[in-house]
């Protein structure tokens, strides 16, 4: 038996880099006695108001100097293999509820770099370090195919994302291929609908076209039907409504449709879409404070559709606890950067799973070239990973899932709990 590696943190570094949108973010390096890890923070375009503060005073340079003066010196000497201790120390150094002193970007980059350093030192894959040696389930990829709302400058459909979920696939490669094939088929349909369509894509690689919500769903339905029959398994359709961006304080304003909807009308509208298109996934159908409408919708659709809270919960265990009490949603988006550390995100996952909520580990629209999210999704046992369909920073995570499947060998399988739930 060889000696156990020494996972003591000896040094840390930080630098400014750019994310996929060309915005400034931070990259943190963690040096152990016997290992090294690096990670960078992604950033969302539509951030929930309950997310942690990204940079203190919106100032990346202040975040860097705070890291150098307060964070790095205080983490030295800690054991990187005990993730909870490092993350708790980050909270103590910051001293606020929402990381407004050191910045959520610094916190999550440090948290992820620490986990990566420990897994490198221990010579095990990151997903195993996070989830244990017996992990064998892979998440289904949820991919954004047509973009609207804020992600398409308000020029496409009012709904922000039109998504596909290949929940019948037998392996990760087929699942990813199905999403790519749907993406291609949708392009052909868009060109038929609008011969002047240039093939524009948004931040997440979704097609950005001047079409209505109903046209988008009709096109996506046709494409999914075609690819599903060709590949021989079920592919579901979903939407992310990002309803907080439609809400004006009284009504949901659909600018391109020329329609405003009261909360009651919004509820009926969403129920109608689920019914008409057989949606299996609906994210943020109401604004971020409307737990009651979330609960009514969840109650009316049962298990046949995932009603997912993103802005509603912001990966926050206390917001999720309220949702559980009120019966709001049956699934939760997990974005570790929304809450600041891997430990806090893991706490939200455990709370979700123990109360029958499906955790969906998700990228951000301004993401990085790191593949860390794939390991987080697998390590946390999430049945779904939301990470786009195309684009280098998306593909980095998706291709990593193929490698993880190879590494697991014959033990690997797709997360059956999701397939069973959606086939009921």
CSV table of C-alpha atoms in Angstrom, one decimal:
chain,number,residue,atom,x,y,z
A,1,UNK,CA,0.0,0.0,0.0
A,2,UNK,CA,1.3,3.4,-1.0
A,3,UNK,CA,1.2,6.4,1.3
A,4,UNK,CA,-2.1,8.4,1.3
A,5,UNK,CA,-1.6,11.7,-0.5
A,6,UNK,CA,-1.4,14.9,1.5
A,7,UNK,CA,-4.4,17.1,0.7
A,8,UNK,CA,-3.5,20.1,2.8
A,9,UNK,CA,-4.1,23.4,1.0
A,10,UNK,CA,-0.7,25.1,0.6
A,11,UNK,CA,-1.5,28.0,-1.7
A,12,UNK,CA,-4.3,29.6,-3.7
A,13,UNK,CA,-4.3,31.9,-6.7
A,14,UNK,CA,-7.0,33.9,-8.7
A,15,UNK,CA,-7.2,35.6,-12.0
A,16,UNK,CA,-9.7,37.4,-14.3
A,17,UNK,CA,-10.8,35.4,-17.4
A,18,UNK,CA,-13.7,35.6,-19.8
A,19,UNK,CA,-16.8,33.5,-20.0
A,20,UNK,CA,-18.6,32.3,-23.1
A,21,UNK,CA,-20.4,35.7,-23.4
A,22,UNK,CA,-17.1,37.6,-23.2
A,23,UNK,CA,-17.9,38.9,-19.7
A,24,UNK,CA,-15.3,39.0,-16.9
A,25,UNK,CA,-15.3,36.2,-14.4
A,26,UNK,CA,-12.8,34.7,-12.0
A,27,UNK,CA,-10.7,31.5,-12.1
A,28,UNK,CA,-9.3,30.1,-8.9
A,29,UNK,CA,-6.3,27.7,-8.5
A,30,UNK,CA,-5.8,25.6,-5.4
A,31,UNK,CA,-2.4,24.1,-4.7
A,32,UNK,CA,-2.2,21.1,-2.3
A,33,UNK,CA,0.9,19.4,-0.9
A,34,UNK,CA,0.1,16.6,-3.3
A,35,UNK,CA,-2.4,18.0,-5.8
A,36,UNK,CA,-3.7,20.9,-7.8
A,37,UNK,CA,-7.2,22.0,-9.0
A,38,UNK,CA,-8.6,24.9,-11.0
A,39,UNK,CA,-12.2,26.2,-11.7
A,40,UNK,CA,-14.0,29.2,-12.9
A,41,UNK,CA,-17.4,30.7,-12.1
A,42,UNK,CA,-20.2,30.8,-14.8
A,43,UNK,CA,-22.8,33.6,-14.9
A,44,UNK,CA,-26.5,33.9,-15.7
A,45,UNK,CA,-28.2,36.5,-17.9
A,46,UNK,CA,-31.6,36.2,-16.1
A,47,UNK,CA,-30.6,35.9,-12.4
A,48,UNK,CA,-33.2,35.3,-9.7
A,49,UNK,CA,-33.3,38.1,-7.1
A,50,UNK,CA,-32.6,35.5,-4.3
A,51,UNK,CA,-29.3,34.4,-5.8
A,52,UNK,CA,-26.0,35.2,-4.0
A,53,UNK,CA,-24.2,38.4,-5.1
A,54,UNK,CA,-22.0,37.7,-8.1
A,55,UNK,CA,-19.2,40.3,-7.4
A,56,UNK,CA,-19.2,42.6,-4.3
A,57,UNK,CA,-20.4,46.1,-5.5
A,58,UNK,CA,-20.4,44.5,-9.0
A,59,UNK,CA,-16.6,45.0,-9.1
A,60,UNK,CA,-14.4,42.1,-10.2
A,61,UNK,CA,-11.2,43.8,-9.1
A,62,UNK,CA,-12.6,44.3,-5.6
A,63,UNK,CA,-13.5,40.5,-5.6
A,64,UNK,CA,-9.9,39.7,-6.5
A,65,UNK,CA,-8.3,41.9,-3.9
A,66,UNK,CA,-10.7,40.6,-1.2
A,67,UNK,CA,-9.8,37.0,-2.2
A,68,UNK,CA,-6.0,37.8,-2.0
A,69,UNK,CA,-6.3,39.6,1.4
A,70,UNK,CA,-9.0,37.6,3.2
A,71,UNK,CA,-9.9,34.3,1.4
A,72,UNK,CA,-6.5,32.8,0.4
A,73,UNK,CA,-4.6,33.3,3.7
A,74,UNK,CA,-7.6,31.9,5.7
A,75,UNK,CA,-8.0,28.7,3.7
A,76,UNK,CA,-4.3,27.7,3.8
A,77,UNK,CA,-3.7,24.6,6.0
A,78,UNK,CA,-7.2,23.3,5.6
A,79,UNK,CA,-7.8,19.7,4.3
A,80,UNK,CA,-9.2,20.0,0.7
A,81,UNK,CA,-10.6,16.5,0.9
A,82,UNK,CA,-13.1,17.7,3.5
A,83,UNK,CA,-15.2,19.8,1.2
A,84,UNK,CA,-17.7,20.9,4.0
A,85,UNK,CA,-14.9,22.4,6.1
A,86,UNK,CA,-13.6,24.5,3.2
A,87,UNK,CA,-17.1,25.7,2.3
A,88,UNK,CA,-18.0,26.5,5.8
A,89,UNK,CA,-14.8,28.5,6.2
A,90,UNK,CA,-15.8,30.5,3.0
A,91,UNK,CA,-19.1,31.3,4.6
A,92,UNK,CA,-17.4,32.4,7.8
A,93,UNK,CA,-14.8,34.6,6.0
A,94,UNK,CA,-17.7,36.3,4.1
A,95,UNK,CA,-20.0,36.7,7.1
A,96,UNK,CA,-23.1,37.5,5.1
A,97,UNK,CA,-26.1,35.4,3.9
A,98,UNK,CA,-25.5,36.0,0.2
A,99,UNK,CA,-21.7,36.3,-0.2
A,100,UNK,CA,-22.0,40.0,-0.7
A,101,UNK,CA,-18.5,40.6,0.8
A,102,UNK,CA,-16.3,38.1,-1.1
A,103,UNK,CA,-18.7,37.5,-4.0
A,104,UNK,CA,-20.6,34.4,-5.0
A,105,UNK,CA,-18.3,34.0,-8.1
A,106,UNK,CA,-15.2,33.8,-5.9
A,107,UNK,CA,-16.9,31.4,-3.5
A,108,UNK,CA,-18.1,28.9,-6.1
A,109,UNK,CA,-14.8,29.0,-8.1
A,110,UNK,CA,-12.9,28.4,-4.9
A,111,UNK,CA,-15.3,25.6,-3.8
A,112,UNK,CA,-15.1,23.8,-7.2
A,113,UNK,CA,-11.3,24.3,-7.5
A,114,UNK,CA,-10.9,22.7,-4.0
A,115,UNK,CA,-13.0,19.7,-5.0
A,116,UNK,CA,-11.0,19.3,-8.2
A,117,UNK,CA,-7.7,19.6,-6.4
A,118,UNK,CA,-8.8,16.9,-3.8
A,119,UNK,CA,-10.0,14.5,-6.5
A,120,UNK,CA,-6.7,15.0,-8.5
A,121,UNK,CA,-4.6,14.3,-5.4
A,122,UNK,CA,-6.7,11.2,-4.5
A,123,UNK,CA,-6.5,10.1,-8.1
A,124,UNK,CA,-10.2,9.5,-8.5
A,125,UNK,CA,-12.7,11.2,-10.8
A,126,UNK,CA,-14.4,14.3,-9.4
A,127,UNK,CA,-17.8,12.7,-9.6
A,128,UNK,CA,-16.6,9.8,-7.3
A,129,UNK,CA,-15.0,12.3,-4.9
A,130,UNK,CA,-18.4,14.1,-4.7
A,131,UNK,CA,-20.7,11.1,-4.7
A,132,UNK,CA,-18.8,8.0,-3.6
A,133,UNK,CA,-17.4,5.0,-5.3
A,134,UNK,CA,-20.8,3.3,-6.1
A,135,UNK,CA,-22.2,6.0,-8.4
A,136,UNK,CA,-23.4,4.5,-11.7
A,137,UNK,CA,-26.3,6.6,-12.9
A,138,UNK,CA,-25.9,9.1,-15.7
A,139,UNK,CA,-28.2,12.1,-16.1
A,140,UNK,CA,-30.4,12.7,-19.2
A,141,UNK,CA,-29.3,15.8,-21.2
A,142,UNK,CA,-31.9,18.5,-21.4
A,143,UNK,CA,-31.1,20.7,-24.4
A,144,UNK,CA,-32.2,24.2,-25.4
A,145,UNK,CA,-33.2,24.1,-29.1
A,146,UNK,CA,-35.2,27.3,-29.8
A,147,UNK,CA,-34.5,30.4,-27.8
A,148,UNK,CA,-36.7,33.4,-27.0
A,149,UNK,CA,-37.3,35.9,-24.3
A,150,UNK,CA,-34.3,37.7,-22.7
A,151,UNK,CA,-31.9,35.3,-24.4
A,152,UNK,CA,-33.0,36.4,-27.8
A,153,UNK,CA,-33.2,40.2,-27.2
A,154,UNK,CA,-37.0,40.0,-27.1
A,155,UNK,CA,-37.1,39.4,-30.9
A,156,UNK,CA,-38.0,35.7,-30.8
A,157,UNK,CA,-40.9,34.0,-29.0
A,158,UNK,CA,-41.9,35.4,-25.6
A,159,UNK,CA,-41.0,32.1,-23.9
A,160,UNK,CA,-37.3,31.9,-23.1
A,161,UNK,CA,-36.4,28.3,-23.9
A,162,UNK,CA,-37.9,25.4,-25.9
A,163,UNK,CA,-36.2,22.2,-24.7
A,164,UNK,CA,-35.8,18.5,-25.5
A,165,UNK,CA,-35.3,15.7,-23.1
A,166,UNK,CA,-34.5,12.2,-24.6
A,167,UNK,CA,-35.7,10.3,-21.6
A,168,UNK,CA,-36.0,7.0,-23.5
A,169,UNK,CA,-32.3,6.8,-24.5
A,170,UNK,CA,-30.4,3.7,-23.3
A,171,UNK,CA,-27.0,5.4,-23.1
A,172,UNK,CA,-25.5,8.9,-23.0
A,173,UNK,CA,-24.2,8.9,-26.5
A,174,UNK,CA,-27.6,8.2,-28.0
A,175,UNK,CA,-29.2,10.8,-25.8
A,176,UNK,CA,-26.8,13.5,-26.9
A,177,UNK,CA,-27.1,12.4,-30.6
A,178,UNK,CA,-30.9,12.7,-30.3
A,179,UNK,CA,-30.7,16.2,-29.0
A,180,UNK,CA,-28.3,17.2,-31.8
A,181,UNK,CA,-30.5,15.6,-34.5
A,182,UNK,CA,-33.6,17.5,-33.2
A,183,UNK,CA,-31.5,20.7,-33.3
A,184,UNK,CA,-30.7,20.0,-37.0
A,185,UNK,CA,-34.3,19.0,-37.9
A,186,UNK,CA,-35.6,22.2,-36.3
A,187,UNK,CA,-33.2,24.3,-38.4
A,188,UNK,CA,-34.7,22.8,-41.6
A,189,UNK,CA,-38.2,23.6,-40.3
A,190,UNK,CA,-37.3,27.1,-39.4
A,191,UNK,CA,-35.9,27.8,-42.9
A,192,UNK,CA,-39.2,26.5,-44.3
A,193,UNK,CA,-41.2,28.8,-42.0
A,194,UNK,CA,-38.9,31.8,-42.7
A,195,UNK,CA,-36.7,31.6,-45.9
A,196,UNK,CA,-34.7,34.6,-44.7
A,197,UNK,CA,-33.6,32.8,-41.5
A,198,UNK,CA,-29.8,33.1,-41.3
A,199,UNK,CA,-29.2,30.4,-38.7
A,200,UNK,CA,-28.7,32.8,-35.8
A,201,UNK,CA,-28.1,31.2,-32.4
A,202,UNK,CA,-28.3,32.7,-28.9
A,203,UNK,CA,-25.9,32.4,-25.9
A,204,UNK,CA,-26.8,28.8,-25.3
A,205,UNK,CA,-26.6,27.7,-29.0
A,206,UNK,CA,-30.4,27.6,-29.4
A,207,UNK,CA,-31.9,28.8,-32.7
A,208,UNK,CA,-32.9,32.4,-32.5
A,209,UNK,CA,-35.7,33.1,-35.0
A,210,UNK,CA,-38.6,35.6,-35.3
A,211,UNK,CA,-41.4,33.2,-34.7
A,212,UNK,CA,-44.3,32.9,-32.2
A,213,UNK,CA,-44.6,30.5,-29.3
A,214,UNK,CA,-47.1,28.3,-31.0
A,215,UNK,CA,-44.9,28.1,-34.2
A,216,UNK,CA,-41.9,27.2,-32.1
A,217,UNK,CA,-43.8,24.4,-30.3
A,218,UNK,CA,-45.3,23.1,-33.6
A,219,UNK,CA,-41.9,23.0,-35.2
A,220,UNK,CA,-40.3,21.4,-32.2
A,221,UNK,CA,-43.1,18.8,-32.0
A,222,UNK,CA,-42.6,17.8,-35.6
A,223,UNK,CA,-38.8,17.6,-35.2
A,224,UNK,CA,-39.1,15.5,-32.1
A,225,UNK,CA,-41.5,13.1,-33.7
A,226,UNK,CA,-39.2,12.6,-36.7
A,227,UNK,CA,-36.1,12.0,-34.6
A,228,UNK,CA,-37.9,9.9,-32.0
A,229,UNK,CA,-39.2,7.5,-34.6
A,230,UNK,CA,-35.8,7.3,-36.3
A,231,UNK,CA,-33.9,6.6,-33.1
A,232,UNK,CA,-36.5,4.4,-31.6
A,233,UNK,CA,-37.0,6.0,-28.2
A,234,UNK,CA,-39.1,8.7,-26.5
A,235,UNK,CA,-38.0,12.3,-26.6
A,236,UNK,CA,-39.9,14.8,-24.4
A,237,UNK,CA,-40.5,18.5,-25.0
A,238,UNK,CA,-40.2,21.2,-22.4
A,239,UNK,CA,-40.1,24.9,-21.9
A,240,UNK,CA,-38.4,27.4,-19.6
A,241,UNK,CA,-40.8,30.3,-19.4
A,242,UNK,CA,-38.6,32.5,-17.2
A,243,UNK,CA,-41.9,34.1,-16.1
A,244,UNK,CA,-40.2,36.6,-13.8
A,245,UNK,CA,-39.0,38.4,-16.9
A,246,UNK,CA,-42.6,38.6,-18.2
A,247,UNK,CA,-44.2,39.8,-14.9
A,248,UNK,CA,-44.8,43.5,-14.6
A,249,UNK,CA,-46.2,43.4,-11.1
A,250,UNK,CA,-49.8,42.7,-12.1
A,251,UNK,CA,-49.7,40.6,-15.3
A,252,UNK,CA,-47.5,38.5,-17.5
A,253,UNK,CA,-46.8,40.6,-20.6
A,254,UNK,CA,-46.2,38.7,-23.9
A,255,UNK,CA,-44.9,41.5,-26.0
A,256,UNK,CA,-44.6,39.6,-29.3
A,257,UNK,CA,-48.0,37.9,-28.9
A,258,UNK,CA,-49.6,41.3,-27.9
A,259,UNK,CA,-51.2,39.6,-24.9
A,260,UNK,CA,-51.2,40.2,-21.2
A,261,UNK,CA,-52.2,37.4,-18.8
A,262,UNK,CA,-53.4,37.6,-15.2
A,263,UNK,CA,-51.9,34.9,-12.8
A,264,UNK,CA,-55.1,32.9,-13.3
A,265,UNK,CA,-54.9,33.2,-17.1
A,266,UNK,CA,-51.2,32.3,-17.0
A,267,UNK,CA,-52.1,29.1,-15.1
A,268,UNK,CA,-54.7,28.1,-17.7
A,269,UNK,CA,-52.4,29.0,-20.6
A,270,UNK,CA,-49.6,26.8,-19.2
A,271,UNK,CA,-52.0,23.9,-18.5
A,272,UNK,CA,-53.2,24.3,-22.1
A,273,UNK,CA,-49.6,24.0,-23.4
A,274,UNK,CA,-48.9,20.9,-21.3
A,275,UNK,CA,-52.1,19.3,-22.6
A,276,UNK,CA,-51.7,20.3,-26.3
A,277,UNK,CA,-48.0,19.5,-26.7
A,278,UNK,CA,-47.6,16.7,-24.1
A,279,UNK,CA,-44.9,18.8,-22.3
A,280,UNK,CA,-42.8,16.8,-19.8
A,281,UNK,CA,-41.0,19.8,-18.4
A,282,UNK,CA,-42.1,23.3,-17.5
A,283,UNK,CA,-39.6,25.6,-15.7
A,284,UNK,CA,-40.5,28.9,-14.0
A,285,UNK,CA,-44.1,29.1,-15.3
A,286,UNK,CA,-44.8,31.9,-12.7
A,287,UNK,CA,-42.8,34.7,-11.2
A,288,UNK,CA,-40.3,34.0,-8.4
A,289,UNK,CA,-42.7,34.9,-5.5
A,290,UNK,CA,-45.8,33.1,-6.7
A,291,UNK,CA,-45.5,29.8,-4.7
A,292,UNK,CA,-49.3,29.5,-4.8
A,293,UNK,CA,-49.7,29.3,-8.6
A,294,UNK,CA,-46.8,26.8,-8.7
A,295,UNK,CA,-48.6,24.7,-6.1
A,296,UNK,CA,-51.9,24.8,-8.1
A,297,UNK,CA,-50.2,23.8,-11.3
A,298,UNK,CA,-48.2,21.0,-9.7
A,299,UNK,CA,-51.4,19.7,-8.1
A,300,UNK,CA,-53.3,19.7,-11.4
A,301,UNK,CA,-50.6,17.9,-13.5
A,302,UNK,CA,-49.4,15.3,-11.0
A,303,UNK,CA,-46.3,13.3,-12.0
A,304,UNK,CA,-46.8,13.4,-15.8
A,305,UNK,CA,-44.9,16.7,-16.1
A,306,UNK,CA,-42.0,18.2,-14.1
A,307,UNK,CA,-42.9,21.6,-12.8
A,308,UNK,CA,-39.5,23.1,-12.1
A,309,UNK,CA,-38.4,26.0,-9.9
A,310,UNK,CA,-35.3,28.0,-10.8
A,311,UNK,CA,-35.9,31.7,-9.9
A,312,UNK,CA,-38.4,30.4,-7.4
A,313,UNK,CA,-35.8,28.4,-5.4
A,314,UNK,CA,-32.3,29.7,-6.6
A,315,UNK,CA,-30.7,26.5,-5.3
A,316,UNK,CA,-31.6,27.7,-1.8
A,317,UNK,CA,-32.5,25.1,0.8
A,318,UNK,CA,-34.7,27.5,2.8
A,319,UNK,CA,-36.7,28.6,-0.3
A,320,UNK,CA,-37.0,24.9,-1.2
A,321,UNK,CA,-38.3,24.1,2.3
A,322,UNK,CA,-41.1,26.7,1.8
A,323,UNK,CA,-41.9,25.1,-1.6
A,324,UNK,CA,-42.1,21.7,-0.1
A,325,UNK,CA,-44.5,22.9,2.6
A,326,UNK,CA,-46.7,24.6,0.1
A,327,UNK,CA,-46.5,21.8,-2.6
A,328,UNK,CA,-45.0,24.2,-5.1
A,329,UNK,CA,-43.2,22.5,-8.0
A,330,UNK,CA,-41.9,18.9,-8.1
A,331,UNK,CA,-38.4,19.6,-9.5
A,332,UNK,CA,-35.7,22.1,-8.8
A,333,UNK,CA,-32.9,23.6,-10.8
A,334,UNK,CA,-29.5,23.2,-9.1
A,335,UNK,CA,-27.0,25.9,-10.1
A,336,UNK,CA,-24.1,25.8,-7.6
A,337,UNK,CA,-23.1,29.4,-8.4
A,338,UNK,CA,-26.6,30.6,-7.3
A,339,UNK,CA,-25.9,29.5,-3.8
A,340,UNK,CA,-22.1,29.9,-3.6
A,341,UNK,CA,-20.7,26.5,-2.6
A,342,UNK,CA,-20.9,22.9,-3.6
A,343,UNK,CA,-21.9,22.0,0.0
A,344,UNK,CA,-24.9,24.3,0.0
A,345,UNK,CA,-25.9,23.0,-3.5
A,346,UNK,CA,-25.6,19.4,-2.2
A,347,UNK,CA,-27.8,20.3,0.8
A,348,UNK,CA,-30.5,21.5,-1.6
A,349,UNK,CA,-30.2,18.3,-3.6
A,350,UNK,CA,-30.6,16.1,-0.5
A,351,UNK,CA,-33.6,18.1,0.6
A,352,UNK,CA,-35.1,17.8,-2.8
A,353,UNK,CA,-34.6,14.1,-3.3
A,354,UNK,CA,-35.9,13.2,0.2
A,355,UNK,CA,-39.1,15.1,-0.6
A,356,UNK,CA,-39.7,13.6,-4.1
A,357,UNK,CA,-38.4,16.6,-6.0
A,358,UNK,CA,-36.3,15.9,-9.1
A,359,UNK,CA,-32.9,17.8,-9.1
A,360,UNK,CA,-31.9,19.3,-12.5
A,361,UNK,CA,-28.2,20.3,-12.4
A,362,UNK,CA,-27.9,23.3,-14.8
A,363,UNK,CA,-25.4,25.4,-16.7
A,364,UNK,CA,-25.6,29.2,-17.0
A,365,UNK,CA,-26.0,31.2,-20.3
A,366,UNK,CA,-22.6,32.7,-19.7
A,367,UNK,CA,-20.6,29.6,-19.0
A,368,UNK,CA,-17.0,28.5,-19.1
A,369,UNK,CA,-15.0,25.8,-21.0
A,370,UNK,CA,-14.8,23.7,-17.8
A,371,UNK,CA,-16.4,20.3,-17.7
A,372,UNK,CA,-16.9,20.4,-13.9
A,373,UNK,CA,-20.7,20.5,-14.2
A,374,UNK,CA,-20.9,17.0,-15.7
A,375,UNK,CA,-19.1,15.6,-12.6
A,376,UNK,CA,-21.4,17.6,-10.3
A,377,UNK,CA,-24.5,16.2,-12.0
A,378,UNK,CA,-23.2,12.6,-11.8
A,379,UNK,CA,-21.8,13.0,-8.3
A,380,UNK,CA,-25.0,14.5,-7.0
A,381,UNK,CA,-27.1,11.7,-8.6
A,382,UNK,CA,-29.2,14.2,-10.6
A,383,UNK,CA,-31.5,12.5,-13.2
A,384,UNK,CA,-31.2,15.5,-15.6
A,385,UNK,CA,-28.3,17.8,-16.7
A,386,UNK,CA,-29.3,21.0,-18.5
A,387,UNK,CA,-26.4,22.0,-20.6
A,388,UNK,CA,-27.5,23.1,-24.1
A,389,UNK,CA,-27.0,21.1,-27.3
A,390,UNK,CA,-24.2,22.8,-29.2
A,391,UNK,CA,-21.4,25.3,-28.5
A,392,UNK,CA,-17.9,24.6,-27.2
A,393,UNK,CA,-18.6,25.5,-23.6
A,394,UNK,CA,-21.7,23.3,-23.6
A,395,UNK,CA,-20.1,20.4,-25.4
A,396,UNK,CA,-17.2,20.4,-22.9
A,397,UNK,CA,-19.7,19.2,-20.3
A,398,UNK,CA,-21.7,16.9,-22.6
A,399,UNK,CA,-18.6,15.1,-24.0
A,400,UNK,CA,-17.3,14.6,-20.5
A,401,UNK,CA,-20.5,12.6,-19.8
A,402,UNK,CA,-19.4,10.2,-22.5
A,403,UNK,CA,-16.0,9.8,-20.9
A,404,UNK,CA,-17.6,9.3,-17.5
A,405,UNK,CA,-19.8,6.5,-19.0
A,406,UNK,CA,-16.7,4.9,-20.5
A,407,UNK,CA,-14.9,5.2,-17.2
A,408,UNK,CA,-17.8,3.4,-15.4
A,409,UNK,CA,-17.8,0.7,-18.0
A,410,UNK,CA,-20.5,-2.0,-17.8
A,411,UNK,CA,-21.8,-0.6,-14.5
A,412,UNK,CA,-23.0,2.7,-16.2
A,413,UNK,CA,-26.7,3.2,-16.8
A,414,UNK,CA,-29.0,6.0,-17.5
A,415,UNK,CA,-31.0,7.3,-14.4
A,416,UNK,CA,-34.0,5.0,-14.5
A,417,UNK,CA,-36.1,6.9,-11.9
A,418,UNK,CA,-36.8,9.6,-14.5
A,419,UNK,CA,-37.8,7.3,-17.3
A,420,UNK,CA,-40.2,5.4,-15.0
A,421,UNK,CA,-41.7,8.6,-13.7
A,422,UNK,CA,-42.3,10.1,-17.2
A,423,UNK,CA,-43.6,6.8,-18.7
A,424,UNK,CA,-46.4,6.5,-16.1
